[in-house]
Amino acid sequence: MIKAGFAALALAAVAPSQAQSTAPEPFRFQFPAGYLGRLGGTEGVVDFGGEVTKVNAFGVRAFPLPTVQDLRVVLVKHNKYWEYNISTRIKDTTLLAGIVNNGDAAAGIAKLEVTHDPFKGIQYGASIQQSQLASRDSSARFNVGYASSAWQDRIRILNLVAFSLDSVTTTETRDEQSVAITRATATPYTFSQVNGGYGEPIGQQFNWRLDSTARLYTFPLNDKAQWSLDVTPSLEYRPVAGVTLNLSHLERFAGGEVALPSLNLVRHEESNATITYRIPGTPEFGLGALRVRGTRNWTSDYTYLRNDVLLNIKALPFLIGPSIGYQWGPAKDGSASQMLYALVVMGK
């Protein structure tokens, strides 16, 4: 009887815990690990052009879906078309499918792309797209190559062999009637690129850096080639705690010709300056930073000045806020200048 009593007590003690463990839990949606960190790359799009009452484009780019795999979506409404696509990065491979930006054209560009581009090792890529650019109705490009590095990975050397197949539709007159003729043009080419940079701190307040990129396209069947060289010096200055001044300048030199217009690079000069003041502290909701950005495009005679007010929301891993600026130079509506409006983010 004593053994039976202990057995009954044991069963009575175990039964409630078993009943609790087998009871179904209510459904609770949970974001995947690290999801909030992905939001830092999201870009809000609000393009008013020269008039506040006329929105040229609005939407969002690089918005992460709440999935285990990092999937990014783009959804932007332009005046004449929708821009929408989805992309992801799996190890060293980028996948993209959808309609991509085509500026102020009548339609977007339908594109499907696969690119495998680790820092070192075998490289390959393929893309198929339908385009309104340069009278090319559609194109398919394929490339394969290899990348290596030197000087403790400060310099990357890339060499690709590529092939482009373009379908172009033109109108011809035959027997006094207009006839649409589609022709396919095959263009093999090679691409070589060497890029790298080096920088050093100067005391506690300064950092300098010099980056450069050299490129070479060759088109053996078209007897064409183009070289280009980018040189970008930059300087970072921190005069007091919370204040950072960044200065940079790009000089691009180019020469020669390309057989594919979308690969063409020309002479370019641009200077950039940014001053940022980060407000100390981490409130539940409050002012996180003030930022002023200036850009001078010497080649196209543009000057941009943007003022950003970034809010610190404790639940978000980034700062977010409105940006109001001004552009001096040829505007979309034909005027000499225009206002600039945007929604911007910055890492905490």
XYZ file of N, CA, C and O in Angstrom, residues 47-50 54 56-57 78-79 103-104 302 327 329-338 340:
96
model
N 10.154 61.819 -54.909
C 10.724 62.742 -55.890
C 9.646 63.726 -56.322
O 8.718 63.368 -57.045
N 9.754 64.968 -55.868
C 8.784 65.999 -56.211
C 9.191 66.792 -57.449
O 8.402 67.583 -57.956
N 10.421 66.587 -57.927
C 10.870 67.398 -59.039
C 10.940 68.857 -58.642
O 11.423 69.215 -57.581
N 10.416 69.749 -59.484
C 10.467 71.180 -59.195
C 9.237 71.717 -58.507
O 9.201 72.886 -58.157
N 3.503 68.231 -57.222
C 3.590 67.221 -58.279
C 4.647 66.193 -57.911
O 5.843 66.494 -57.894
N 6.836 63.091 -58.796
C 7.314 62.336 -59.952
C 7.463 60.853 -59.640
O 7.268 60.011 -60.519
N 7.822 60.535 -58.414
C 7.998 59.133 -58.032
C 7.924 59.019 -56.519
O 8.355 59.917 -55.798
N 6.296 55.504 -60.611
C 6.746 56.603 -61.454
C 5.553 57.188 -62.199
O 4.452 56.630 -62.176
N 5.767 58.288 -62.887
C 4.660 58.928 -63.603
C 4.042 58.014 -64.656
O 2.826 57.995 -64.846
N 14.282 55.772 -65.343
C 14.199 57.226 -65.344
C 12.829 57.736 -65.728
O 11.805 57.265 -65.236
N 12.795 58.697 -66.648
C 11.537 59.303 -67.092
C 11.000 58.668 -68.367
O 10.172 59.261 -69.060
N 26.092 70.906 -62.047
C 25.052 70.784 -61.025
C 25.649 71.078 -59.656
O 26.807 70.739 -59.383
N 18.607 72.190 -55.664
C 19.501 71.874 -56.774
C 19.655 73.086 -57.671
O 18.674 73.640 -58.149
N 21.077 74.064 -61.219
C 21.454 73.409 -62.465
C 20.223 72.985 -63.227
O 19.093 73.141 -62.745
N 20.372 72.458 -64.438
C 19.213 72.072 -65.251
C 18.304 71.092 -64.516
O 18.740 70.059 -64.047
N 17.001 71.434 -64.378
C 16.031 70.601 -63.673
C 15.149 69.857 -64.674
O 15.164 70.120 -65.877
N 14.342 68.913 -64.156
C 13.512 68.081 -65.023
C 12.470 68.893 -65.787
O 12.107 68.555 -66.908
N 11.972 69.984 -65.175
C 10.935 70.769 -65.826
C 11.503 71.866 -66.725
O 10.775 72.735 -67.198
N 12.816 71.850 -66.943
C 13.447 72.822 -67.818
C 13.917 74.081 -67.135
O 14.575 74.922 -67.748
N 13.604 74.253 -65.849
C 14.032 75.443 -65.128
C 15.492 75.315 -64.709
O 16.112 74.276 -64.878
N 16.021 76.393 -64.154
C 17.431 76.412 -63.787
C 17.705 75.767 -62.442
O 18.858 75.543 -62.088
N 16.652 75.468 -61.656
C 16.852 74.894 -60.332
C 15.572 74.212 -59.871
O 14.518 74.340 -60.507
N 15.660 73.498 -58.753
C 14.475 72.840 -58.210
C 14.709 72.442 -56.762
O 15.847 72.286 -56.323
N 14.453 69.724 -53.595
C 14.688 68.278 -53.457
C 14.099 67.810 -52.130
O 14.354 68.402 -51.089
